JSON list of C-alpha atoms in Angstrom, two decimals:
[
{"chain": "D", "resi": 18, "resn": "VAL", "atom": "CA", "xyz": [2.07, -65.77, 97.37]},
{"chain": "D", "resi": 19, "resn": "LYS", "atom": "CA", "xyz": [-1.21, -64.11, 96.38]},
{"chain": "D", "resi": 20, "resn": "LEU", "atom": "CA", "xyz": [-3.14, -67.32, 96.99]},
{"chain": "D", "resi": 21, "resn": "GLU", "atom": "CA", "xyz": [-1.52, -67.74, 100.40]},
{"chain": "D", "resi": 22, "resn": "LEU", "atom": "CA", "xyz": [-2.43, -64.17, 101.38]},
{"chain": "D", "resi": 23, "resn": "SER", "atom": "CA", "xyz": [-6.03, -64.74, 100.28]},
{"chain": "D", "resi": 24, "resn": "GLN", "atom": "CA", "xyz": [-6.20, -67.95, 102.29]},
{"chain": "D", "resi": 25, "resn": "ALA", "atom": "CA", "xyz": [-4.80, -66.19, 105.36]},
{"chain": "D", "resi": 26, "resn": "GLN", "atom": "CA", "xyz": [-7.37, -63.41, 105.03]},
{"chain": "D", "resi": 27, "resn": "ASP", "atom": "CA", "xyz": [-10.16, -66.00, 104.70]},
{"chain": "D", "resi": 28, "resn": "LEU", "atom": "CA", "xyz": [-8.90, -67.79, 107.81]},
{"chain": "D", "resi": 29, "resn": "THR", "atom": "CA", "xyz": [-8.77, -64.49, 109.73]},
{"chain": "D", "resi": 30, "resn": "CYS", "atom": "CA", "xyz": [-12.37, -63.71, 108.72]},
{"chain": "D", "resi": 31, "resn": "TYR", "atom": "CA", "xyz": [-13.48, -67.21, 109.70]},
{"chain": "D", "resi": 32, "resn": "HIS", "atom": "CA", "xyz": [-11.72, -66.94, 113.08]},
{"chain": "D", "resi": 33, "resn": "ALA", "atom": "CA", "xyz": [-13.27, -63.50, 113.76]},
{"chain": "D", "resi": 34, "resn": "LYS", "atom": "CA", "xyz": [-16.79, -64.78, 112.99]},
{"chain": "D", "resi": 35, "resn": "LEU", "atom": "CA", "xyz": [-16.26, -67.88, 115.11]},
{"chain": "D", "resi": 36, "resn": "MET", "atom": "CA", "xyz": [-15.10, -65.74, 118.04]},
{"chain": "D", "resi": 37, "resn": "GLU", "atom": "CA", "xyz": [-18.16, -63.50, 117.59]},
{"chain": "D", "resi": 38, "resn": "ILE", "atom": "CA", "xyz": [-20.51, -66.51, 117.76]},
{"chain": "D", "resi": 39, "resn": "ILE", "atom": "CA", "xyz": [-18.79, -67.99, 120.84]},
{"chain": "D", "resi": 40, "resn": "ARG", "atom": "CA", "xyz": [-18.78, -64.65, 122.67]},
{"chain": "D", "resi": 41, "resn": "LEU", "atom": "CA", "xyz": [-22.44, -63.97, 121.83]},
{"chain": "D", "resi": 42, "resn": "GLU", "atom": "CA", "xyz": [-23.50, -67.41, 123.10]},
{"chain": "D", "resi": 43, "resn": "LEU", "atom": "CA", "xyz": [-21.64, -66.91, 126.39]},
{"chain": "D", "resi": 44, "resn": "ALA", "atom": "CA", "xyz": [-23.02, -63.37, 126.81]},
{"chain": "D", "resi": 45, "resn": "ALA", "atom": "CA", "xyz": [-26.57, -64.62, 126.26]},
{"chain": "D", "resi": 46, "resn": "LYS", "atom": "CA", "xyz": [-26.08, -67.36, 128.91]},
{"chain": "D", "resi": 47, "resn": "LEU", "atom": "CA", "xyz": [-24.82, -64.71, 131.34]},
{"chain": "D", "resi": 48, "resn": "GLY", "atom": "CA", "xyz": [-27.74, -62.37, 130.63]},
{"chain": "D", "resi": 49, "resn": "CYS", "atom": "CA", "xyz": [-25.61, -59.65, 129.04]},
{"chain": "D", "resi": 50, "resn": "SER", "atom": "CA", "xyz": [-27.03, -57.16, 126.55]},
{"chain": "D", "resi": 51, "resn": "ALA", "atom": "CA", "xyz": [-23.77, -56.46, 124.68]},
{"chain": "D", "resi": 52, "resn": "VAL", "atom": "CA", "xyz": [-20.28, -57.77, 123.98]},
{"chain": "D", "resi": 53, "resn": "CYS", "atom": "CA", "xyz": [-17.39, -55.33, 123.42]},
{"chain": "D", "resi": 54, "resn": "CYS", "atom": "CA", "xyz": [-14.01, -56.57, 122.27]},
{"chain": "D", "resi": 55, "resn": "GLY", "atom": "CA", "xyz": [-11.29, -55.93, 119.73]},
{"chain": "D", "resi": 56, "resn": "HIS", "atom": "CA", "xyz": [-8.16, -57.06, 117.96]},
{"chain": "D", "resi": 57, "resn": "THR", "atom": "CA", "xyz": [-9.74, -59.31, 115.34]},
{"chain": "D", "resi": 58, "resn": "HIS", "atom": "CA", "xyz": [-8.73, -56.98, 112.48]},
{"chain": "D", "resi": 59, "resn": "HIS", "atom": "CA", "xyz": [-12.40, -56.60, 111.51]},
{"chain": "D", "resi": 60, "resn": "ALA", "atom": "CA", "xyz": [-14.41, -53.73, 112.97]},
{"chain": "D", "resi": 61, "resn": "VAL", "atom": "CA", "xyz": [-18.02, -54.81, 113.60]},
{"chain": "D", "resi": 62, "resn": "ALA", "atom": "CA", "xyz": [-21.19, -53.35, 115.09]},
{"chain": "D", "resi": 63, "resn": "ASN", "atom": "CA", "xyz": [-23.86, -56.07, 114.97]},
{"chain": "D", "resi": 64, "resn": "GLU", "atom": "CA", "xyz": [-27.08, -55.14, 116.74]},
{"chain": "D", "resi": 65, "resn": "SER", "atom": "CA", "xyz": [-29.32, -57.63, 114.89]},
{"chain": "D", "resi": 66, "resn": "GLY", "atom": "CA", "xyz": [-29.66, -60.24, 117.65]},
{"chain": "D", "resi": 67, "resn": "PRO", "atom": "CA", "xyz": [-30.71, -60.33, 121.30]},
{"chain": "D", "resi": 68, "resn": "VAL", "atom": "CA", "xyz": [-27.12, -59.53, 122.33]},
{"chain": "D", "resi": 69, "resn": "ALA", "atom": "CA", "xyz": [-25.32, -56.70, 120.50]},
{"chain": "D", "resi": 70, "resn": "TYR", "atom": "CA", "xyz": [-21.75, -57.36, 119.39]},
{"chain": "D", "resi": 71, "resn": "TYR", "atom": "CA", "xyz": [-19.11, -54.64, 118.95]},
{"chain": "D", "resi": 72, "resn": "ASN", "atom": "CA", "xyz": [-15.52, -55.15, 117.92]},
{"chain": "D", "resi": 73, "resn": "SER", "atom": "CA", "xyz": [-13.12, -52.26, 117.40]},
{"chain": "D", "resi": 74, "resn": "GLY", "atom": "CA", "xyz": [-10.97, -54.22, 114.97]},
{"chain": "D", "resi": 75, "resn": "CYS", "atom": "CA", "xyz": [-7.31, -53.27, 114.95]},
{"chain": "D", "resi": 76, "resn": "TRP", "atom": "CA", "xyz": [-5.18, -50.12, 115.37]},
{"chain": "D", "resi": 77, "resn": "THR", "atom": "CA", "xyz": [-2.35, -51.30, 113.15]},
{"chain": "D", "resi": 78, "resn": "GLU", "atom": "CA", "xyz": [-4.39, -51.29, 109.96]},
{"chain": "D", "resi": 79, "resn": "LYS", "atom": "CA", "xyz": [-6.14, -48.30, 108.42]},
{"chain": "D", "resi": 80, "resn": "PRO", "atom": "CA", "xyz": [-8.82, -47.20, 108.89]},
{"chain": "D", "resi": 81, "resn": "CYS", "atom": "CA", "xyz": [-8.54, -47.40, 112.68]},
{"chain": "D", "resi": 82, "resn": "HIS", "atom": "CA", "xyz": [-11.71, -47.85, 114.73]},
{"chain": "D", "resi": 83, "resn": "TYR", "atom": "CA", "xyz": [-12.61, -47.55, 118.39]},
{"chain": "D", "resi": 84, "resn": "LEU", "atom": "CA", "xyz": [-15.68, -47.97, 120.60]},
{"chain": "D", "resi": 85, "resn": "THR", "atom": "CA", "xyz": [-17.33, -45.29, 122.70]},
{"chain": "D", "resi": 86, "resn": "VAL", "atom": "CA", "xyz": [-19.75, -45.95, 125.54]},
{"chain": "D", "resi": 87, "resn": "ARG", "atom": "CA", "xyz": [-21.97, -43.06, 126.65]},
{"chain": "D", "resi": 88, "resn": "ASP", "atom": "CA", "xyz": [-25.14, -43.26, 128.70]},
{"chain": "D", "resi": 89, "resn": "GLY", "atom": "CA", "xyz": [-25.42, -46.99, 128.02]},
{"chain": "D", "resi": 90, "resn": "GLN", "atom": "CA", "xyz": [-25.08, -46.55, 124.25]},
{"chain": "D", "resi": 91, "resn": "ILE", "atom": "CA", "xyz": [-22.18, -48.21, 122.41]},
{"chain": "D", "resi": 92, "resn": "GLU", "atom": "CA", "xyz": [-20.91, -46.82, 119.13]},
{"chain": "D", "resi": 93, "resn": "LEU", "atom": "CA", "xyz": [-18.25, -47.96, 116.67]},
{"chain": "D", "resi": 94, "resn": "CYS", "atom": "CA", "xyz": [-16.28, -44.91, 115.53]},
{"chain": "D", "resi": 95, "resn": "GLN", "atom": "CA", "xyz": [-13.55, -44.37, 112.97]},
{"chain": "D", "resi": 96, "resn": "PHE", "atom": "CA", "xyz": [-10.41, -42.52, 114.02]},
{"chain": "D", "resi": 97, "resn": "VAL", "atom": "CA", "xyz": [-9.72, -39.45, 111.93]},
{"chain": "D", "resi": 98, "resn": "ASP", "atom": "CA", "xyz": [-6.20, -38.05, 112.13]},
{"chain": "D", "resi": 99, "resn": "GLU", "atom": "CA", "xyz": [-6.88, -34.30, 112.32]},
{"chain": "D", "resi": 100, "resn": "LEU", "atom": "CA", "xyz": [-3.19, -33.49, 111.71]},
{"chain": "D", "resi": 101, "resn": "VAL", "atom": "CA", "xyz": [-3.24, -35.38, 108.40]},
{"chain": "D", "resi": 102, "resn": "LEU", "atom": "CA", "xyz": [-6.49, -33.66, 107.43]},
{"chain": "D", "resi": 103, "resn": "ALA", "atom": "CA", "xyz": [-5.03, -30.23, 108.22]},
{"chain": "D", "resi": 104, "resn": "GLU", "atom": "CA", "xyz": [-1.91, -30.93, 106.14]},
{"chain": "D", "resi": 105, "resn": "ALA", "atom": "CA", "xyz": [-4.02, -32.06, 103.20]},
{"chain": "D", "resi": 106, "resn": "ALA", "atom": "CA", "xyz": [-6.13, -28.87, 103.25]}
]
């Protein structure tokens, strides 16, 4: 079972990277400066190429991430449950 789980995780990582490459290629053809998407289970903020790529990951697995867009700037943020923090204090 452990091997199968590892293989599934590897496949998920491969699929996420493949989707990133395909989306970046299409965005570049369309003249876009950034791609924003989610639900690949891997939060990413990649600003190394001509088109920036942001992926919020997934809300069903901790830690949860989300994207903010303010004044043309995109940021990958991590959700912090303030109620849980208050109870722990």
